[in-house]
Coordinates of C-alpha atoms in Angstrom, one line a residue:
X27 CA -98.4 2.0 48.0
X28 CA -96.0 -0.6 50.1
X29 CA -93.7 0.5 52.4
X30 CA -90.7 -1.6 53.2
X31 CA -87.8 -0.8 55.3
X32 CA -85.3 -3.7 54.5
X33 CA -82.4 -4.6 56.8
X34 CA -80.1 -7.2 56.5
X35 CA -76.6 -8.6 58.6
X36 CA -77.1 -6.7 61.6
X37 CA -75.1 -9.2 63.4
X38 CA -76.0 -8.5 66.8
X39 CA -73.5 -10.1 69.4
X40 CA -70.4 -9.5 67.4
X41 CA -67.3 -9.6 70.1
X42 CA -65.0 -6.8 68.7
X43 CA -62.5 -8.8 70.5
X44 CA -59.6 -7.5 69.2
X45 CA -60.5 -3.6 69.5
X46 CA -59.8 -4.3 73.1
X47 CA -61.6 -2.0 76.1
X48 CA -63.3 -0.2 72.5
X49 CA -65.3 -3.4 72.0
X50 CA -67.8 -2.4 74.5
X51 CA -69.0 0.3 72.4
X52 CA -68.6 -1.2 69.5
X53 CA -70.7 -3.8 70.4
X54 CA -73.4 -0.9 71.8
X55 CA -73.5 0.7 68.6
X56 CA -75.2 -2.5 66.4
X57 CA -78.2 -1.7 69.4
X58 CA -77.9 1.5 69.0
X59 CA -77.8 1.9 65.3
X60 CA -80.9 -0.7 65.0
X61 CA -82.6 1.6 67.5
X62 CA -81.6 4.1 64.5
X63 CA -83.0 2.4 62.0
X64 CA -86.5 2.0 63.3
X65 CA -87.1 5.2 64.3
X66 CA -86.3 6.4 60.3
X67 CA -88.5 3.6 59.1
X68 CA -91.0 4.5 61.0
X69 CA -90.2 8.3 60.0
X70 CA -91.2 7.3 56.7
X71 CA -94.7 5.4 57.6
X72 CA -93.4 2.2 57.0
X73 CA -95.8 -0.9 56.5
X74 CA -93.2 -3.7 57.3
X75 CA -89.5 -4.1 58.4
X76 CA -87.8 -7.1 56.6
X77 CA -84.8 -8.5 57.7
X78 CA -82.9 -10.6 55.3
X79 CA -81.1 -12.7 57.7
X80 CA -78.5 -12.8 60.1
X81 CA -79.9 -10.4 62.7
X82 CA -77.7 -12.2 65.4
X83 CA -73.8 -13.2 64.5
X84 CA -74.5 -16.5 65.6
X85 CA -77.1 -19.3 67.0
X86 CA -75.5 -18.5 70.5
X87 CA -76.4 -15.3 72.0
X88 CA -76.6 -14.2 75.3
X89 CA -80.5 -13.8 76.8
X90 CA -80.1 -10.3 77.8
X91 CA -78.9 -8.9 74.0
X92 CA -81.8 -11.1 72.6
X93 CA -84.3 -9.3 74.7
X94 CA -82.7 -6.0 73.7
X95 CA -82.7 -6.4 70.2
X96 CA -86.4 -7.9 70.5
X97 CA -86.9 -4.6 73.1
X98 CA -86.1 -2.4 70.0
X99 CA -87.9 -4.4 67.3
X100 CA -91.2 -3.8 68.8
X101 CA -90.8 -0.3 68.6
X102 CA -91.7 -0.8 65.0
X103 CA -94.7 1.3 64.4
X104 CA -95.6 -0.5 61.0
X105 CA -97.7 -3.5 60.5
X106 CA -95.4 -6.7 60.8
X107 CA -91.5 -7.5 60.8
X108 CA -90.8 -10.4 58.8
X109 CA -87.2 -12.2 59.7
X110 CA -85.4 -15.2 57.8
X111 CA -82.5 -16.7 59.7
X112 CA -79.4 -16.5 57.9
X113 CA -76.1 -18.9 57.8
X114 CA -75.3 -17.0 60.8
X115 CA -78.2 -17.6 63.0
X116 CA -79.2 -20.7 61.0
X117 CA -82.3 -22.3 61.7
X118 CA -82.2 -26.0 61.4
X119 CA -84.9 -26.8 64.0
X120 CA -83.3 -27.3 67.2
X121 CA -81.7 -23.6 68.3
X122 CA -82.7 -22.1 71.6
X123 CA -81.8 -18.9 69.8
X124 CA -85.1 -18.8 67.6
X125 CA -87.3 -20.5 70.7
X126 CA -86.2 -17.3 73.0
X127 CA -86.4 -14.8 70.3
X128 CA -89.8 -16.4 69.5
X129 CA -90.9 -16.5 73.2
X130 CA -90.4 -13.1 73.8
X131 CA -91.8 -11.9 70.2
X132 CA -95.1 -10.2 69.7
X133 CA -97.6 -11.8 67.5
X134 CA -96.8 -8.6 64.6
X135 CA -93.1 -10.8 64.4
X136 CA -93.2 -13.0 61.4
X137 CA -90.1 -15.9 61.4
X138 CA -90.3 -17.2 58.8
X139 CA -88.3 -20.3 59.1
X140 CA -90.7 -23.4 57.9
X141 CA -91.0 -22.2 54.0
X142 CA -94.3 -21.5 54.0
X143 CA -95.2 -18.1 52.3
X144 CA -96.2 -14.7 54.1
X145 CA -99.3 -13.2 52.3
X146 CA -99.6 -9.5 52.7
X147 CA -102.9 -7.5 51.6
X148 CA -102.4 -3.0 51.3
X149 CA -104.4 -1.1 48.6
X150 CA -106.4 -4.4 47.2
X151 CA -102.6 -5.6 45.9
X152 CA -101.9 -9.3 47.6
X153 CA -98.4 -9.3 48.4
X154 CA -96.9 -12.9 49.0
X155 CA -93.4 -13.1 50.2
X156 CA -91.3 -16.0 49.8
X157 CA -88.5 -16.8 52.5
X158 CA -85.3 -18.9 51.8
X159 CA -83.7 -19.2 55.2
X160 CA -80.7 -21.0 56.0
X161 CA -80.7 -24.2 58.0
X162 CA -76.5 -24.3 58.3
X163 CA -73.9 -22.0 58.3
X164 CA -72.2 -23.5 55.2
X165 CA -74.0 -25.1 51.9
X166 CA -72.9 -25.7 48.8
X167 CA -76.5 -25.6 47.6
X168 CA -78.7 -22.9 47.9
X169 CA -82.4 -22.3 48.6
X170 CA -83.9 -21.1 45.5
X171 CA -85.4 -24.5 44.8
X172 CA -87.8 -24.7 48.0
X173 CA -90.7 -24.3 46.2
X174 CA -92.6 -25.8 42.8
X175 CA -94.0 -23.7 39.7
X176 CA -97.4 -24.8 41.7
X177 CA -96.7 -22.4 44.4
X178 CA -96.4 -19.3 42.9
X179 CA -99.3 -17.2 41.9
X180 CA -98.7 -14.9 39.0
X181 CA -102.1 -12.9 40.2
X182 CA -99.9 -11.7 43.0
X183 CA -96.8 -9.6 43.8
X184 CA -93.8 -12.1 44.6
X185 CA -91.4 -10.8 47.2
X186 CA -88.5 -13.3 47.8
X187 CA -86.4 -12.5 51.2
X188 CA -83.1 -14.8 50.8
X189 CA -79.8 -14.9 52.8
X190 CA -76.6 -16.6 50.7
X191 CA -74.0 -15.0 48.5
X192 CA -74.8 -13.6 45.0
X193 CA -72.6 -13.8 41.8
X194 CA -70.5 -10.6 41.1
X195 CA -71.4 -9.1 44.4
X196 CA -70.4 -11.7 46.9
X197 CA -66.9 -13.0 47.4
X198 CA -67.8 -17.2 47.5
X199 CA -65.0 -18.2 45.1
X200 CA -65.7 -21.7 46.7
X201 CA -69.4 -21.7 46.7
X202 CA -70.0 -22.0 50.5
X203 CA -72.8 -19.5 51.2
X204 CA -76.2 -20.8 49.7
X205 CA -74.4 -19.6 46.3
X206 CA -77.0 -17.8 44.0
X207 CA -76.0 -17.4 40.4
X208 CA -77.8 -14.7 38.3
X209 CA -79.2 -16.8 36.1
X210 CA -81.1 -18.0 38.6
X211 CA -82.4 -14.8 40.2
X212 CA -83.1 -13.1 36.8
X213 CA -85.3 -16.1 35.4
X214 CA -87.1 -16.8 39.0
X215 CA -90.6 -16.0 39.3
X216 CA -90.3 -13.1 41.7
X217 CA -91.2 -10.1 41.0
X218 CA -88.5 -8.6 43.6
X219 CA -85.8 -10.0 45.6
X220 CA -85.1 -8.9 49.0
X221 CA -81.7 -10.3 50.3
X222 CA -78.7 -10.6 52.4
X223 CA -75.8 -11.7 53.3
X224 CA -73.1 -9.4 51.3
X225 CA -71.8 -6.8 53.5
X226 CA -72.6 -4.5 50.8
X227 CA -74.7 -1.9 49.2
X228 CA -76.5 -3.1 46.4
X229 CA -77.7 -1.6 44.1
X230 CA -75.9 2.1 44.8
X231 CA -78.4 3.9 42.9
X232 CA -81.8 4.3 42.5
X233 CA -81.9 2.2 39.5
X234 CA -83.2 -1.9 39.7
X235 CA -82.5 -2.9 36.4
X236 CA -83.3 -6.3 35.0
X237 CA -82.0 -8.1 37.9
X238 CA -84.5 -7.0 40.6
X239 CA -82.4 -8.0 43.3
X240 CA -81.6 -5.5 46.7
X241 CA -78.9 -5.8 49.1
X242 CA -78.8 -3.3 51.5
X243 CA -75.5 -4.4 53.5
X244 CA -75.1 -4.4 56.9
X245 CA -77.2 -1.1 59.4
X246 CA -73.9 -1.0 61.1
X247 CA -69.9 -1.2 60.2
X248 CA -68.3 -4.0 61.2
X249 CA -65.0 -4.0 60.2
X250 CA -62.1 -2.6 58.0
X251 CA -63.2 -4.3 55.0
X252 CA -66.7 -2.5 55.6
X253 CA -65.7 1.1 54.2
X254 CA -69.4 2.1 53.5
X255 CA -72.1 4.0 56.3
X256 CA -74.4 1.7 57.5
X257 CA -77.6 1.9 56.7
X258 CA -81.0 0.4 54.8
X259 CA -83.3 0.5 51.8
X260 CA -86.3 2.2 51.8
X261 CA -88.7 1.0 49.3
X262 CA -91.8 2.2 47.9
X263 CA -93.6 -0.6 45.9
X264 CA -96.9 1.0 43.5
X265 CA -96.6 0.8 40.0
X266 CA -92.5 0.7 40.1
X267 CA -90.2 -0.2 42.5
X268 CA -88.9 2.9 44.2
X269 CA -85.8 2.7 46.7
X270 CA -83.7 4.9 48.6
X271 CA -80.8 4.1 51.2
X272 CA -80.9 5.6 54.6
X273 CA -78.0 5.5 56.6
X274 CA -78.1 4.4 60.0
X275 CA -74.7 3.5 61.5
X276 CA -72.9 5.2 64.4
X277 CA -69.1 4.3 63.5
X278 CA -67.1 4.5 60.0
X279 CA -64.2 2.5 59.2
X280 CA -61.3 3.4 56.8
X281 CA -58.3 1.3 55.4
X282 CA -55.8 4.0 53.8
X283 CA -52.9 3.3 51.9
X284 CA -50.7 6.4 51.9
X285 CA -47.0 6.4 50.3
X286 CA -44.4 8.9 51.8
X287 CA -41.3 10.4 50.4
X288 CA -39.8 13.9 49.6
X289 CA -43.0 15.9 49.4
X290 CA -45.5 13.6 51.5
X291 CA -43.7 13.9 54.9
X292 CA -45.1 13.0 58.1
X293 CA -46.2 16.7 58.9
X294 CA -48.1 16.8 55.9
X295 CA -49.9 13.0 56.4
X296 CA -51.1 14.7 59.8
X297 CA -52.1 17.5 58.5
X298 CA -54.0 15.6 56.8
X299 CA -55.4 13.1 59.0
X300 CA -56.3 15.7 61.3
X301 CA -58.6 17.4 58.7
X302 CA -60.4 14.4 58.5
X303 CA -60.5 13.9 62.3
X304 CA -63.7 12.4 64.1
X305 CA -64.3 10.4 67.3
X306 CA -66.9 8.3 65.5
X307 CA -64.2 6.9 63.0
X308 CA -62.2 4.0 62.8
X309 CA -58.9 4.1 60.6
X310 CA -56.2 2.0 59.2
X311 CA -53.4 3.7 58.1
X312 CA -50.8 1.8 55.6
X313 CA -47.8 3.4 54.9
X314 CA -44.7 2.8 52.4
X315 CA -42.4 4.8 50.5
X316 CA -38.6 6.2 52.5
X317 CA -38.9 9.1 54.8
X318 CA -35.8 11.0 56.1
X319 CA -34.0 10.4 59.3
X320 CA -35.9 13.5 60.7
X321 CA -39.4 12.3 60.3
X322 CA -38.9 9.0 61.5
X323 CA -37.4 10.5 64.5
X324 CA -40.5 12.5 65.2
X325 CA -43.4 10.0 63.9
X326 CA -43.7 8.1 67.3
X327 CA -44.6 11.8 69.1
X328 CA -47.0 12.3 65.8
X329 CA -48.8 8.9 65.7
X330 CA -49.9 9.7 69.3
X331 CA -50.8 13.0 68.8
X332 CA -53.0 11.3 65.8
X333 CA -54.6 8.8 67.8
X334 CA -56.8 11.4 69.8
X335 CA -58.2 12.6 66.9
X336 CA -60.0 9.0 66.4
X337 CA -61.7 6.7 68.4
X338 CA -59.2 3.8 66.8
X339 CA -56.2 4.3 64.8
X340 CA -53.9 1.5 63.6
X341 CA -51.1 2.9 62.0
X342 CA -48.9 0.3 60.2
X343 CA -45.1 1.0 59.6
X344 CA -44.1 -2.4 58.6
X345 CA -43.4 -1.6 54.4
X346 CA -41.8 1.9 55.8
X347 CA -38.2 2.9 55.3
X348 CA -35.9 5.5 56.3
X349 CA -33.4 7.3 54.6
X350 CA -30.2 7.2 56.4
X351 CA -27.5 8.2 54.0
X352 CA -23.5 8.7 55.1
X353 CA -24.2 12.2 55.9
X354 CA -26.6 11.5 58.8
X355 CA -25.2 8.7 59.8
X356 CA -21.6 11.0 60.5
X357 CA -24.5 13.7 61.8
X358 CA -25.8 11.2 64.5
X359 CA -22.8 9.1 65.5
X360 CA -19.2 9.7 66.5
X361 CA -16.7 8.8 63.7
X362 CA -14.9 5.5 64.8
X363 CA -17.6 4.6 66.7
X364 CA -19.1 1.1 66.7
X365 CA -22.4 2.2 65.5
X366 CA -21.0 4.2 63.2
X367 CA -18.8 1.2 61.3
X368 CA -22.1 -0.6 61.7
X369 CA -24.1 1.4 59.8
X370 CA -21.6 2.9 57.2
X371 CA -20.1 -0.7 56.2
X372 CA -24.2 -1.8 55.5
X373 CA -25.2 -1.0 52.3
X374 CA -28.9 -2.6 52.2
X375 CA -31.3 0.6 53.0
X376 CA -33.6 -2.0 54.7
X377 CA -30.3 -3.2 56.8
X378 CA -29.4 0.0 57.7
X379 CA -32.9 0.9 58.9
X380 CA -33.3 -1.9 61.2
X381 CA -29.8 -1.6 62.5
X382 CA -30.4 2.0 63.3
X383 CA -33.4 1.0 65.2
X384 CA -32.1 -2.1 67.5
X385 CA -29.1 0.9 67.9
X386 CA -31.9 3.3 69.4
X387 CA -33.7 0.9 71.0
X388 CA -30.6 -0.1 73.1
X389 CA -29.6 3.8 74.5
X390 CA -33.4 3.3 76.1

């Protein structure tokens, strides 16, 4: 029996600019959840660690994290690691990034970045595995054509490892991404596809169906749009394909919508929130809908009480109302008063809200 543990988009060297002093350990955590994932693959006895491309988030990465991530790599107790580059960490024959990753590499690191085949031998089975690297970040055209009908043996197993976006999985409405159609995939002489590049699980069960085609998504959350674990396929190639996914990641992102009114006040959102609370997630809050006077008076005070309960929380107000009716408008303000004409003579809701706040925001 084979035993791969398949990775993909690890994107080491991603910035996490705009998660400000976070970004450090964001940026920790693609180390640190790699670390993760070789110590499960090699849990489970595996014979080889395939990386579908973009290890790296781009061609220029700093020395150090290259050593790092090469540092981690070799702990790898299996037989080889086999790496395509992917549009991210393209290879197109000139990038010091491949030179110092291959410098540094043991002689068990397969790149595979001149399209010639990697020929694998466990239990008298010949494995051959095809790679269909990227040479670009962008192409309208993708890979799958590299090789002639002479190439491929049918006496053997044919493993291809691709990076590019696939149809009904990726979004490529533009074609940009090495663009793989179906078609192609499902009427290819491979026996199994091994690839990358969607930041997404595929497929979610343990289930190949007639396409043959595994995308394990990225070993580490990246982002809000990301609202899976982490994580990587375990597969167990004998007389079926067998495939499990083991998570791996440190941090979770979520990107809630959440409506408020009448019966979904802001004491029951934190209630809420703060059942959920953990210092390893990362949530986006969106909230409509028109809360009373009361709770927005008090949401500031919740929202930071809320934040401690997360290691980030953005909480977006910006489709919020507040219900300011003539009876808490006479409540707040002195009759005659020239916030109180203001207010009462505006009949837009929206108006009245923003008027009430440049009112408050002028007592500070």
């Amino acid at each position: 029996m084979l035993k791969i543990a398949h990775t993909a988009d690890n994107h080491i060297g991603m910035k996490f600019n705009k998660y400000g002093p976070l970004k450090k350990d964001l940026v920790e955590a693609r180390f640190k959840s790699l670390k993760k994932l070789v110590d499960k693959a090699n849990d489970r006895c595996c014979d080889l660690l395939v990386i579908s491309g973009d290890l790296f988030d781009s061609i220029n990465i700093a020395r150090p994290d290259i050593e790092k991530t090469v540092g981690i790599l070799k702990e790898f107790s299996g037989e080889y690691v086999l790496i395509i580059p992917g549009n991210h960490d393209f290879y197109s024959g000139n990038e010091d990034l491949w030179k110092i990753f291959s410098s540094l590499s043991p002689l068990n690191f397969i790149l595979l970045n001149n399209n010639l085949p990697f020929t694998y031998k466990k239990d008298e089975i010949t494995y051959i595995f095809y790679p269909f690297y990227c040479d670009s970040k962008h192409s309208k055209e993708n890979k799958l054509s590299t090789y002639n009908d002479k190439d491929y043996d049918n006496n053997f197993y044919k493993i291809g490892i691709a990076h590019g976006a696939v149809e009904g999985l990726s979004l490529d409405m533009e074609g940009r991404y090495f663009y793989m159609s179906n078609f192609e995939l499902e009427n290819s002489k491979m026996d199994l596809w091994l690839i990358g590049h969607t930041h997404t699980t595929y497929p979610k069960e343990n289930s190949l169906g007639f396409s043959r085609v595994l995308n394990p998504g990225t070993h580490e959350p990246d982002g809000m749009n990301y609202r899976e674990a982490g994580g990587f396929f375990y597969i167990e190639i004998d007389d079926k394909v067998n495939f499990e996914f083991i998570e791996s990641s440190t941090f979770r992102f979520y990107d809630f919508n959440y409506r408020l009114g009448e019966v979904n006040t802001i004491i029951k959102l934190k209630d809420e929130l703060l059942s959920k609370s953990n210092k390893n997630n990362l949530v986006r809050i969106n909230l409509t809908g028109t809360i009373s006077l009361e709770d927005y008076e008090i949401k500031d005070e919740i929202f930071r009480e809320l934040k401690d309960a997360f290691f980030y929380l953005d909480i977006r107000t910006d489709r919020l109302k507040v219900k300011l009716g003539a009876d808490k408008i006479k409540e707040k303000y002195i009759e005659g008063s020239f916030p109180y004409n203001l207010l009462m003579n505006i009949e837009d809701d929206k108006a009245v809200q923003l008027a009430h706040e440049i009112l408050e925001e002028a007592k500070k």
